[in-house]
XYZ file of C-alpha atoms in Angstrom:
749
model
C -10.478 38.904 -8.110
C -9.720 36.177 -10.647
C -6.032 36.346 -9.761
C -6.807 36.111 -6.037
C -9.031 33.058 -6.565
C -6.279 31.423 -8.552
C -3.695 31.787 -5.827
C -6.177 30.788 -3.150
C -6.350 27.443 -4.944
C -2.713 26.855 -4.100
C -3.619 26.617 -0.435
C -5.916 23.712 -1.320
C -3.573 21.945 -3.751
C -0.306 21.606 -1.889
C 2.442 19.385 -3.175
C 3.012 16.408 -0.902
C 6.789 16.045 -0.741
C 8.851 12.973 -1.139
C 9.254 12.593 2.649
C 12.602 11.900 4.183
C 11.251 8.505 5.242
C 9.377 6.631 2.534
C 9.414 3.658 0.244
C 8.978 5.044 -3.262
C 8.169 3.566 -6.641
C 11.256 2.270 -8.481
C 13.551 3.238 -5.616
C 17.173 2.077 -5.514
C 18.498 -0.475 -3.065
C 21.152 0.816 -0.675
C 23.094 -2.405 0.052
C 23.537 -5.711 -1.772
C 24.466 -8.963 -0.006
C 25.870 -11.909 -1.931
C 27.505 -9.752 -4.615
C 30.171 -7.058 -4.571
C 28.083 -4.641 -6.639
C 24.592 -4.168 -8.037
C 25.337 -5.524 -11.529
C 26.892 -8.903 -10.646
C 24.935 -12.153 -10.304
C 27.582 -14.808 -9.689
C 26.756 -18.142 -8.063
C 29.087 -18.818 -5.147
C 29.644 -21.094 -2.184
C 31.719 -18.661 -0.160
C 31.459 -16.608 3.015
C 29.669 -13.888 1.039
C 28.034 -15.652 -1.917
C 24.744 -17.430 -2.651
C 23.235 -20.097 -4.819
C 19.548 -19.095 -4.910
C 18.870 -17.239 -1.638
C 15.253 -17.636 -0.552
C 14.343 -17.058 3.110
C 15.056 -13.922 5.158
C 14.575 -13.313 8.886
C 16.002 -11.131 11.638
C 15.827 -10.764 15.399
C 16.360 -7.025 15.016
C 20.131 -7.332 15.241
C 21.195 -10.405 13.296
C 20.290 -11.233 9.698
C 19.424 -14.828 8.777
C 19.232 -15.987 5.130
C 18.543 -19.434 3.684
C 20.864 -20.288 0.772
C 18.722 -22.953 -0.881
C 20.979 -24.647 -3.427
C 23.999 -24.408 -1.122
C 21.922 -26.326 1.457
C 22.731 -23.920 4.256
C 21.508 -21.002 6.318
C 23.828 -18.016 6.827
C 23.832 -15.638 9.794
C 25.254 -12.111 9.938
C 25.753 -10.868 13.499
C 24.640 -7.390 12.413
C 22.688 -6.038 9.448
C 25.250 -5.447 6.651
C 25.908 -1.846 5.680
C 28.435 -2.556 2.914
C 28.089 -4.536 -0.295
C 29.238 -8.153 -0.273
C 29.680 -8.351 3.501
C 30.685 -11.895 4.634
C 28.492 -14.012 6.892
C 29.598 -14.876 10.430
C 27.918 -18.243 11.022
C 26.682 -21.111 8.855
C 24.033 -23.724 9.681
C 23.783 -26.977 7.746
C 27.482 -27.109 6.817
C 30.715 -27.493 8.727
C 32.212 -24.348 7.200
C 31.354 -21.353 5.023
C 32.697 -22.848 1.785
C 30.750 -26.133 1.706
C 27.339 -26.675 0.167
C 26.503 -30.380 -0.205
C 23.057 -31.843 0.454
C 23.008 -33.132 4.039
C 26.780 -32.540 4.115
C 27.260 -35.308 1.544
C 25.575 -37.964 3.702
C 22.174 -38.602 5.228
C 19.963 -36.278 7.212
C 20.731 -35.438 10.814
C 20.153 -32.670 13.332
C 22.938 -30.568 11.783
C 22.182 -30.996 8.045
C 19.908 -29.365 5.489
C 18.503 -30.132 2.041
C 17.165 -27.111 0.124
C 16.086 -24.914 3.059
C 13.454 -22.307 2.204
C 11.670 -20.213 4.846
C 13.432 -19.073 8.015
C 11.871 -17.393 11.051
C 12.850 -16.300 14.537
C 10.954 -15.150 17.609
C 14.051 -13.328 18.825
C 15.349 -16.370 20.700
C 14.485 -19.491 18.732
C 15.232 -20.147 15.071
C 12.901 -22.060 12.709
C 14.057 -23.481 9.354
C 11.841 -25.090 6.689
C 14.081 -27.931 5.512
C 12.150 -28.558 2.301
C 13.575 -31.753 0.745
C 14.031 -33.369 4.139
C 10.279 -32.742 4.611
C 10.709 -31.204 8.055
C 10.979 -28.015 10.067
C 13.932 -27.662 12.434
C 13.698 -25.682 15.675
C 16.781 -24.302 17.421
C 16.066 -23.185 20.976
C 18.673 -20.455 20.535
C 19.948 -18.787 17.377
C 23.296 -20.534 16.710
C 26.514 -18.603 17.285
C 28.883 -21.215 15.861
C 29.053 -23.225 12.639
C 27.341 -26.584 12.119
C 24.975 -26.297 15.088
C 22.394 -29.016 15.662
C 18.676 -28.418 15.953
C 16.876 -29.169 19.233
C 13.451 -30.189 17.906
C 12.121 -31.473 14.585
C 8.504 -31.367 13.391
C 7.249 -33.214 10.350
C 9.411 -36.203 11.280
C 9.617 -38.444 14.367
C 13.390 -37.962 14.597
C 16.344 -36.215 12.916
C 17.255 -39.061 10.553
C 13.858 -39.781 8.978
C 12.984 -37.806 5.818
C 9.836 -39.470 4.472
C 7.119 -37.172 3.127
C 3.416 -37.713 3.784
C 0.147 -35.832 4.245
C -0.934 -36.012 7.872
C -1.097 -33.907 11.034
C 2.470 -34.908 11.920
C 4.096 -34.948 8.464
C 4.978 -32.555 5.632
C 5.486 -32.905 1.900
C 7.414 -29.735 1.016
C 7.461 -27.205 3.899
C 8.269 -23.727 2.601
C 7.134 -20.657 4.553
C 7.176 -20.232 8.341
C 5.704 -17.517 10.517
C 5.547 -17.121 14.295
C 3.077 -14.743 15.930
C 4.389 -13.429 19.270
C 0.948 -12.224 20.379
C -0.821 -15.582 20.134
C 2.205 -17.885 20.215
C 0.923 -19.630 17.067
C 3.170 -21.066 14.381
C 2.001 -21.178 10.724
C 3.802 -23.435 8.236
C 3.026 -23.638 4.527
C 3.218 -27.159 3.080
C 3.486 -26.332 -0.587
C 2.066 -27.836 -3.746
C 4.766 -28.073 -6.431
C 4.437 -27.471 -10.153
C 5.398 -31.109 -10.746
C 1.994 -32.075 -9.334
C 3.072 -33.222 -5.889
C 2.705 -31.825 -2.400
C -0.073 -31.066 0.020
C -1.148 -27.529 -0.878
C -2.070 -26.465 2.648
C -1.167 -24.385 5.701
C -0.659 -26.023 9.086
C -1.253 -24.001 12.246
C 0.251 -24.983 15.600
C -1.413 -23.297 18.564
C 1.943 -23.222 20.325
C 5.534 -23.929 19.337
C 6.105 -27.715 19.540
C 8.313 -28.886 22.389
C 8.706 -32.495 21.213
C 9.672 -34.142 17.942
C 6.887 -34.989 15.507
C 4.219 -32.910 17.265
C 0.906 -32.720 15.367
C -0.577 -29.539 13.959
C -3.842 -28.212 15.405
C -5.536 -26.700 12.335
C -5.194 -27.170 8.581
C -6.124 -24.546 5.966
C -6.679 -25.394 2.313
C -7.874 -28.906 3.077
C -10.865 -30.231 4.981
C -8.733 -32.606 7.068
C -5.123 -33.524 7.787
C -4.953 -36.459 5.378
C -6.238 -34.824 2.188
C -3.962 -32.974 -0.205
C -3.675 -31.550 -3.693
C -1.296 -34.160 -5.148
C -1.720 -34.451 -8.911
C -3.467 -31.140 -9.500
C -4.801 -28.197 -7.564
C -8.581 -28.004 -7.152
C -10.533 -25.131 -8.630
C -9.877 -21.860 -6.833
C -12.364 -20.956 -4.104
C -12.262 -19.099 -0.794
C -11.109 -22.333 0.875
C -9.171 -24.114 -1.909
C -5.565 -22.956 -2.206
C -2.500 -23.851 -4.270
C 0.489 -22.274 -2.493
C 3.546 -23.353 -4.476
C 6.336 -21.310 -2.800
C 3.815 -19.058 -1.048
C 3.892 -18.374 2.653
C 1.314 -17.702 5.362
C 1.755 -14.803 7.784
C -0.144 -13.916 10.953
C -0.612 -10.141 10.855
C -2.702 -8.124 13.328
C -4.745 -11.186 14.304
C -5.399 -11.939 10.621
C -3.974 -14.737 8.488
C -2.547 -13.735 5.106
C -1.531 -16.351 2.540
C 0.475 -15.711 -0.629
C -1.335 -18.239 -2.830
C 1.364 -18.557 -5.500
C -0.284 -20.718 -8.177
C -3.597 -18.890 -7.931
C -1.884 -15.496 -8.281
C -3.520 -13.970 -5.235
C -3.192 -13.187 -1.547
C -5.971 -14.441 0.715
C -6.945 -12.771 3.981
C -8.725 -14.427 6.895
C -9.982 -11.680 9.221
C -9.196 -13.892 12.201
C -6.762 -16.763 12.590
C -8.723 -19.905 11.618
C -9.517 -22.368 14.386
C -11.354 -24.938 12.241
C -10.072 -27.007 9.339
C -10.736 -25.811 5.804
C -11.896 -22.340 6.844
C -12.766 -19.970 4.004
C -10.900 -16.718 3.471
C -12.729 -13.408 3.850
C -10.897 -11.267 1.282
C -8.757 -11.687 -1.807
C -6.089 -9.423 -3.304
C -4.883 -9.943 -6.861
C -8.186 -11.301 -8.173
C -11.672 -9.868 -8.577
C -13.177 -12.757 -6.601
C -12.335 -16.127 -5.052
C -13.024 -18.237 -8.153
C -10.625 -16.560 -10.577
C -6.942 -17.423 -10.587
C -5.338 -16.301 -13.889
C -2.070 -14.448 -13.571
C -2.476 -10.683 -13.981
C -6.216 -11.402 -14.164
C -5.810 -12.686 -17.724
C -3.782 -9.766 -19.055
C -0.194 -9.990 -20.281
C 1.014 -6.977 -18.351
C 0.448 -6.477 -14.637
C -1.589 -3.734 -13.020
C -1.853 -2.277 -9.538
C -4.450 -4.917 -8.624
C -2.956 -8.035 -10.245
C -0.260 -10.590 -9.394
C 1.790 -13.369 -10.923
C 3.116 -15.765 -8.337
C 3.045 -13.916 -4.988
C 5.408 -15.457 -2.427
C 5.442 -13.457 0.804
C 3.624 -10.756 2.771
C 4.837 -8.390 5.485
C 3.271 -5.538 7.449
C 5.106 -2.680 9.175
C 2.098 -1.324 11.054
C 1.082 0.976 8.215
C 2.002 -0.655 4.904
C 1.488 -4.139 3.487
C 4.316 -5.540 1.349
C 3.834 -8.409 -1.132
C 6.562 -10.043 -3.224
C 5.038 -10.529 -6.678
C 7.410 -12.972 -8.322
C 7.817 -14.690 -11.724
C 7.904 -12.184 -14.619
C 6.293 -9.402 -12.607
C 9.453 -9.363 -10.436
C 8.329 -6.646 -8.084
C 7.236 -5.778 -4.559
C 3.769 -4.304 -4.173
C 3.133 -1.877 -1.309
C -0.388 -1.136 -0.060
C -1.167 1.744 2.297
C -2.713 -0.545 4.888
C -4.218 -4.031 4.815
C -6.987 -3.918 2.178
C -10.563 -4.250 3.388
C -12.134 -4.988 -0.018
C -11.463 -7.549 -2.734
C -9.252 -6.685 -5.700
C -7.553 -3.722 -4.000
C -4.843 -1.810 -5.841
C -1.308 -1.283 -4.589
C -0.064 2.258 -4.043
C 3.667 1.794 -4.652
C 5.931 -0.669 -6.445
C 9.586 -1.555 -5.921
C 11.511 -3.324 -8.677
C 9.612 -1.713 -11.570
C 9.252 1.878 -12.837
C 5.437 1.725 -12.768
C 2.656 -0.535 -11.527
C 2.053 -1.730 -15.097
C 5.674 -2.638 -15.876
C 7.162 -6.140 -15.731
C 10.326 -8.094 -16.483
C 13.288 -9.483 -14.568
C 15.647 -6.584 -13.809
C 13.230 -4.352 -15.728
C 14.196 -6.360 -18.853
C 17.884 -5.463 -18.552
C 20.412 -8.164 -19.454
C 22.140 -7.943 -16.073
C 20.975 -6.975 -12.556
C 20.380 -3.320 -11.750
C 20.219 -1.361 -8.502
C 16.429 -0.912 -8.725
C 15.480 -4.218 -10.348
C 14.500 -7.667 -9.067
C 14.659 -11.239 -10.336
C 11.789 -13.349 -9.012
C 11.945 -12.124 -5.397
C 11.060 -14.514 -2.582
C 10.847 -13.845 1.171
C 11.281 -10.549 3.038
C 12.117 -9.103 6.442
C 11.727 -5.641 7.985
C 14.432 -4.314 10.291
C 14.853 -0.734 11.529
C 13.112 0.923 8.579
C 14.860 -1.360 6.115
C 13.114 -3.778 3.756
C 15.342 -6.813 3.122
C 14.443 -8.970 0.109
C 15.787 -12.268 -1.220
C 16.410 -11.487 -4.909
C 16.561 -15.139 -5.872
C 17.586 -15.442 -9.525
C 20.105 -12.626 -9.151
C 21.774 -14.611 -6.337
C 21.642 -11.664 -3.993
C 19.733 -10.079 -1.133
C 18.834 -6.395 -1.418
C 18.264 -3.870 1.349
C 15.886 -1.005 0.584
C 15.997 1.832 3.117
C 12.815 3.520 4.248
C 14.550 6.680 3.130
C 14.472 8.783 -0.007
C 17.888 8.760 -1.678
C 18.787 12.166 -3.004
C 16.971 15.474 -2.600
C 13.275 15.772 -1.944
C 11.177 18.857 -2.617
C 7.922 20.259 -1.276
C 5.930 23.476 -1.508
C 4.256 24.842 1.612
C 1.605 27.417 2.305
C 0.243 29.933 -0.190
C 2.176 32.582 -2.131
C 2.113 36.157 -0.930
C 2.225 39.246 -3.110
C 5.484 41.173 -2.786
C 4.934 44.018 -5.257
C 3.250 44.528 -8.640
C 2.715 41.014 -10.064
C 5.579 39.379 -8.128
C 4.650 36.625 -5.688
C 6.708 34.670 -3.163
C 6.424 30.899 -2.637
C 8.061 28.992 0.219
C 9.295 25.413 0.111
C 11.600 22.832 1.640
C 14.333 20.628 0.208
C 15.640 17.540 2.001
C 18.522 15.232 1.208
C 20.030 11.896 2.083
C 22.152 12.306 5.240
C 25.268 11.520 3.186
C 24.930 14.791 1.255
C 23.784 18.389 1.691
C 21.500 20.515 -0.456
C 23.573 22.353 -3.050
C 20.938 24.457 -4.838
C 17.250 24.790 -5.720
C 16.056 26.200 -9.062
C 12.634 26.957 -10.533
C 11.007 27.577 -13.905
C 7.673 29.343 -14.507
C 5.482 28.314 -17.472
C 8.339 26.432 -19.113
C 10.780 29.353 -19.010
C 14.439 29.314 -18.040
C 15.480 28.218 -14.549
C 16.287 30.739 -11.826
C 17.816 30.230 -8.381
C 15.688 30.032 -5.252
C 16.906 31.754 -2.081
C 17.827 29.725 1.046
C 16.128 31.063 4.161
C 19.341 30.943 6.204
C 21.412 32.504 3.421
C 23.258 29.425 2.172
C 22.443 25.930 0.923
C 24.658 23.757 3.119
C 22.402 21.400 5.127
C 20.494 18.174 4.632
C 17.241 20.131 5.109
C 16.905 23.619 3.677
C 13.930 25.970 3.676
C 13.828 28.307 0.693
C 11.674 30.824 -1.138
C 11.306 31.931 -4.714
C 9.947 35.173 -6.159
C 8.195 34.894 -9.501
C 5.800 36.486 -11.967
C 3.031 33.973 -12.795
C 2.049 35.842 -15.956
C -1.308 37.249 -16.899
C -3.243 34.068 -17.702
C -4.802 31.650 -15.242
C -3.303 28.344 -16.544
C 0.049 28.115 -14.830
C 2.922 25.682 -14.339
C 5.849 25.712 -11.953
C 8.806 23.347 -12.144
C 11.449 23.029 -9.456
C 14.641 21.031 -9.256
C 17.111 20.557 -6.434
C 20.696 19.364 -6.366
C 22.854 18.080 -3.559
C 26.628 18.209 -3.468
C 26.675 14.922 -5.334
C 25.404 16.843 -8.369
C 24.445 13.675 -10.261
C 21.497 13.281 -7.895
C 18.578 15.623 -8.583
C 14.915 15.853 -7.721
C 12.289 17.405 -10.016
C 8.922 18.669 -8.871
C 6.082 19.735 -11.167
C 3.122 21.848 -10.058
C 0.237 23.151 -12.139
C -2.920 25.183 -11.676
C -5.877 25.147 -11.919
C -6.651 21.608 -10.681
C -10.379 21.716 -9.874
C -12.988 19.201 -8.742
C -16.286 19.599 -10.596
C -18.756 16.848 -9.667
C -20.010 15.456 -7.362
C -20.271 18.745 -5.497
C -19.472 19.232 -1.822
C -21.992 17.292 0.324
C -23.734 16.165 -2.843
C -26.126 13.213 -2.837
C -25.324 10.545 -5.455
C -27.871 7.882 -6.374
C -25.604 5.333 -8.083
C -23.337 2.712 -6.571
C -20.506 3.737 -8.921
C -20.409 7.547 -9.025
C -18.754 9.484 -11.832
C -16.055 11.883 -10.652
C -15.241 14.898 -12.844
C -12.252 17.213 -12.594
C -10.522 19.804 -14.775
C -6.953 20.914 -15.396
C -5.390 23.679 -17.457
C -5.031 23.447 -21.233
C -1.248 23.587 -21.363
C -1.400 20.027 -22.609
C 2.258 19.702 -23.535
C 3.351 20.786 -20.074
C 1.093 18.291 -18.304
C 1.757 15.465 -20.754
C 5.521 15.892 -20.512
C 5.700 16.372 -16.750
C 3.018 14.106 -15.262
C 2.883 10.307 -15.121
C -0.768 9.752 -14.237
C -3.852 10.822 -12.310
C -5.328 8.797 -9.442
C -8.798 8.708 -7.862
C -8.892 8.236 -4.086
C -11.813 7.904 -1.683
C -12.105 7.282 2.034
C -15.076 6.411 4.194
C -15.565 8.207 7.487
C -12.278 8.206 9.419
C -10.692 5.281 7.556
C -7.566 5.544 5.419
C -7.547 6.670 1.792
C -8.132 3.949 -0.817
C -6.804 4.305 -4.354
C -9.832 3.376 -6.471
C -8.174 4.118 -9.823
C -4.397 3.858 -9.938
C -3.385 4.692 -13.514
C -5.599 7.278 -15.220
C -3.885 8.641 -18.357
C -3.023 12.341 -18.374
C -3.460 12.868 -22.106
C -6.064 11.056 -24.238
C -4.316 11.609 -27.580
C -1.177 9.889 -26.335
C -2.960 6.868 -24.857
C -6.099 6.377 -26.975
C -4.500 3.453 -28.853
C -3.229 1.616 -25.754
C -3.977 -2.105 -25.679
C -5.705 -1.559 -22.316
C -8.238 0.782 -23.935
C -11.249 -1.358 -24.846
C -12.379 1.391 -27.222
C -9.025 1.865 -28.959
C -10.366 0.682 -32.341
C -12.881 3.546 -32.327
C -10.081 6.082 -32.669
C -7.841 4.293 -35.183
C -6.636 6.864 -37.680
C -8.304 9.744 -35.875
C -6.344 12.685 -34.504
C -8.236 13.716 -31.397
C -7.567 14.610 -27.792
C -11.170 13.974 -26.777
C -12.688 10.540 -26.342
C -13.300 7.549 -24.076
C -10.605 5.472 -22.407
C -12.163 2.306 -21.001
C -10.508 -0.637 -19.236
C -11.867 -3.560 -17.276
C -11.617 -1.421 -14.152
C -12.759 2.079 -15.115
C -14.190 4.316 -17.821
C -12.861 7.838 -18.411
C -14.313 10.402 -20.796
C -11.964 13.206 -21.903
C -13.426 16.464 -23.221
C -12.343 20.076 -23.765
C -9.009 19.015 -25.273
C -8.451 16.560 -22.375
C -8.649 19.352 -19.835
C -11.868 17.888 -18.381
C -12.001 14.246 -17.296
C -15.026 12.284 -16.044
C -14.025 8.913 -14.574
C -16.136 6.037 -13.229
C -14.828 2.974 -11.423
C -16.345 -0.380 -12.379
C -15.110 -2.289 -9.343
C -15.959 -0.419 -6.145
C -19.650 0.006 -5.269
C -20.081 2.705 -2.645
C -22.761 3.452 -0.102
C -22.620 5.953 2.716
C -20.611 9.143 3.113
C -17.231 9.384 1.440
C -14.530 11.941 0.846
C -12.918 12.031 -2.588
C -9.987 13.708 -4.289
C -7.830 13.450 -7.392
C -4.037 13.169 -7.330
C -1.535 13.968 -10.059
C 1.800 12.165 -9.933
C 4.951 13.510 -11.559
C 7.922 11.365 -12.719
C 9.807 11.938 -9.460
C 6.900 10.554 -7.444
C 5.643 13.869 -6.046
C 1.904 13.977 -5.533
C -0.258 17.051 -6.108
C -3.753 16.724 -4.644
C -6.951 18.602 -5.301
C -9.130 19.805 -2.483
C -11.207 17.123 -0.748
C -14.974 16.813 -1.122
C -17.585 14.877 0.800
C -20.367 13.024 -0.997
C -23.303 10.995 0.221
C -23.936 7.867 -1.858
C -27.481 6.487 -1.676
C -27.092 3.705 -4.226
C -30.298 1.921 -5.332
C -28.278 -1.222 -6.020
C -27.187 -1.380 -2.397
C -30.281 0.049 -0.723
C -33.450 -0.212 -2.770
C -34.820 3.184 -1.840
C -33.916 6.176 0.256
C -35.908 7.328 3.251
C -36.080 10.761 4.820
C -33.729 11.584 7.683
C -33.531 15.020 9.239
C -31.483 16.120 12.233
C -33.745 18.812 13.626
C -32.032 19.663 16.897
C -28.768 19.301 18.833
C -29.072 20.453 22.425
C -26.945 23.513 22.955
C -26.863 24.166 19.202
C -30.404 24.374 17.900
C -31.441 23.343 14.393
C -28.352 22.320 12.380
C -30.345 22.161 9.109
C -28.980 18.731 8.172
C -31.071 16.432 5.995
C -30.443 13.419 3.769
C -32.380 15.130 0.983
C -30.410 18.365 1.002
C -27.375 17.974 -1.291
C -25.371 20.576 0.565
C -25.286 22.369 3.862
C -24.187 25.874 4.762
C -22.563 24.641 7.949
C -21.025 21.317 8.949
C -19.264 22.246 12.191
C -21.094 23.011 15.426
C -20.267 24.210 18.949
C -22.316 23.193 21.971
C -22.092 23.973 25.672
C -23.705 20.631 26.549
C -21.236 17.852 27.461
C -23.870 15.166 26.808
C -25.992 16.586 23.986
C -29.212 15.080 22.690
C -29.715 14.624 18.955
C -33.343 14.596 17.803
C -34.901 14.349 14.384
C -37.356 12.754 11.979
C -37.266 9.507 9.998
C -39.568 6.550 9.254
C -41.204 4.866 12.234
C -39.371 1.677 13.154
C -36.087 2.756 11.598
C -32.848 2.035 13.408
C -31.031 5.336 13.800
C -27.293 5.142 14.432
C -25.034 7.980 15.580
C -21.303 7.307 15.181
C -19.016 9.791 16.919
C -15.254 9.647 16.359
C -12.649 11.406 18.483
C -10.399 13.043 15.857
C -7.364 12.797 18.138
C -7.610 9.156 19.234
C -9.670 7.925 16.237
C -11.850 5.988 18.712
C -15.422 5.648 17.470
C -18.473 5.139 19.688
C -21.886 4.238 18.285
C -25.275 5.062 19.811
C -28.570 3.745 18.436
C -32.277 4.382 18.791
C -35.501 3.081 17.231
C -37.679 5.804 15.733
C -41.186 6.048 17.229
C -43.974 8.061 15.621
C -41.452 9.167 12.979
C -39.198 10.701 15.624
C -35.918 9.650 17.224
C -33.815 10.887 20.110
C -30.224 9.920 21.000
C -28.405 11.295 24.047
C -24.646 10.954 24.322
C -23.739 9.710 27.838
C -21.877 11.988 30.229
C -18.119 11.731 29.887
C -18.132 10.555 26.256
C -17.564 14.036 24.844
C -14.626 15.985 26.235
C -14.402 19.744 26.128
C -12.172 21.231 23.464
C -12.045 18.072 21.303
C -13.361 17.893 17.745
C -15.616 14.924 17.040
C -16.673 13.664 13.627
C -20.320 12.579 13.559
C -22.176 10.280 11.158
C -25.963 9.944 11.514
C -27.808 7.269 9.513
C -31.209 5.561 9.420
C -31.962 2.005 8.215
C -35.286 0.294 7.705
C -35.026 -3.042 5.904
C -33.424 -2.279 2.550
C -34.050 1.457 2.928
C -31.263 3.739 4.050
C -30.482 7.403 4.601
C -27.626 9.433 5.979
C -27.175 13.137 6.589
C -23.889 14.761 5.540
C -21.072 14.131 7.993
C -20.509 16.955 10.466
C -18.178 18.006 13.269
C -19.206 18.822 16.829
C -17.189 20.326 19.659
C -18.004 21.080 23.297
C -16.932 24.553 24.355
C -14.032 24.838 26.788
């Protein structure tokens, strides 16, 4: 029975593979522009060279890059697929080998002086011509050298270059973004480290059609004539200091990379009034702090040092984190809480690493040097790698083999079990072999399902003897026919959640989460990078609450991040407390049991939680998922009773806010518009949220409890037969709150 329970766990703890399409931590670039290889960093004024590339834009076909110190903008008629590809068109110069400021003369419609941000709406081209204090608009993306702009904003004409702070002038325009949905144009007018500049964002409600058109809204200042010249004001939700940073309009929100304050600000709607305050901040704990890396020397998943740009691909948020952090942070979605942690990093091996080119003396294929602006084209992330004088293209594609395990093992005979899996490879190569090792033993060959490893995707199986003890490790590696490229996967068991229990009620705003692993400490320490704690509320996406939880206490007890490191000086122990500014973890039972508490994320309501283990290749092994109900006194002063006593067509579901678990959380009804009745305090507002699990559309129904009873009927047509719906029932009375465990309901076919 013990052996059966052990293998049943494998069905709950599947390895999530490196997918074929993914941006992964420390991934390699696939193409370099501006250099012939990934280790060169020459400064050039040629058809294929740069002198500090900064801005990047694309219309989906062409690639547009601002070459700041060559005073030009280069255009490639197609996205380069080979290193060092030459540009096709130049703007700001008469030819592709010239680079003088304003072509050696004074400003005009065809000249540039230190261009920074570039943007296109697919037809028009916008260029932030920084030292000419203007933004140039081309009604069509130029197809020949030395083209002249059609419209200028920030100046009354093409020959004036005076800087000023007003609705019609700029000081140092840097970033540009155009939103096709609203037609708005956002331009960042930067504050410089020399103590000059406006320090603001100007919003135009439509693209200007005449020279010198005024902006409609200003952010970062209370009016169009105030600025931050001399020094930036103290950081607040409305005071900004965007040296180099850019503003982007993303999903009807405004995001600003606030460079000098080491943060990204989010306005939940595009501001329509001057000086509007931001709603959220990333990179800082709150709006009034601004120290780089939140006062620490090394970065973390939730800190920044000089962010420059933001992008969103519909699922992931990308942020260039410049200066010595030299990395790109990737968040799984636009954060909805302050101080959120990134999930993935490009340019560094981990989310706590820093250094230009990962501290190498020359550029590397997976390193960055103070990155600036970005563009996304056809599952490719294109980044201006400024101090390396190059632009890198990162494919949304895993290079080299990827591995995954699927399903649960099945007994073949005696103590031999069979495990199935899949290996995938870059389209340039085919899978050559897959091997596995059990409990640290020698490697054996897996068997391809079709008889031979010769494709870019191969299903396989392996037959193995797990031994006679429950703690268990399995290591796999795959090779493609470029045998220098391998992928390693590490799996271990058991990996158990302990507390809070399923459907448990927690009475603190910062719950403690406890999990256990096996005691083969050397195997875990040598083959895992970290643990992570993730939670999600209702049907929202997973949030990484704790990004870097050490695997082994003995190895990390003396880390500078451990606030209790001095306690263990000179002691040889694998049990103890690892505490940072963000979390506290207590290791017991030779580090095989870990209890971790976040300091930053108060919870209230019903959540699902899990723990992830990450191996060096980036594979993620997850525990099962558990639901908990958080009734935090700090968020709601007291709890009140809430019982769901009847669902028409079901009967009594036995769901109550005071029962820490339930024997059933999924119900069938024959009623297409069921009524939910129950008991709570008189006068309470009872809310029933029902989410279609296919469309993710949520509808909310409310009722006021009378004589301690409530009744909510779902209207006809809102529940469709055969569809699973997730239901959340809560009751609120002043500062009192209750919620029954989440449940599923389905109308019979």
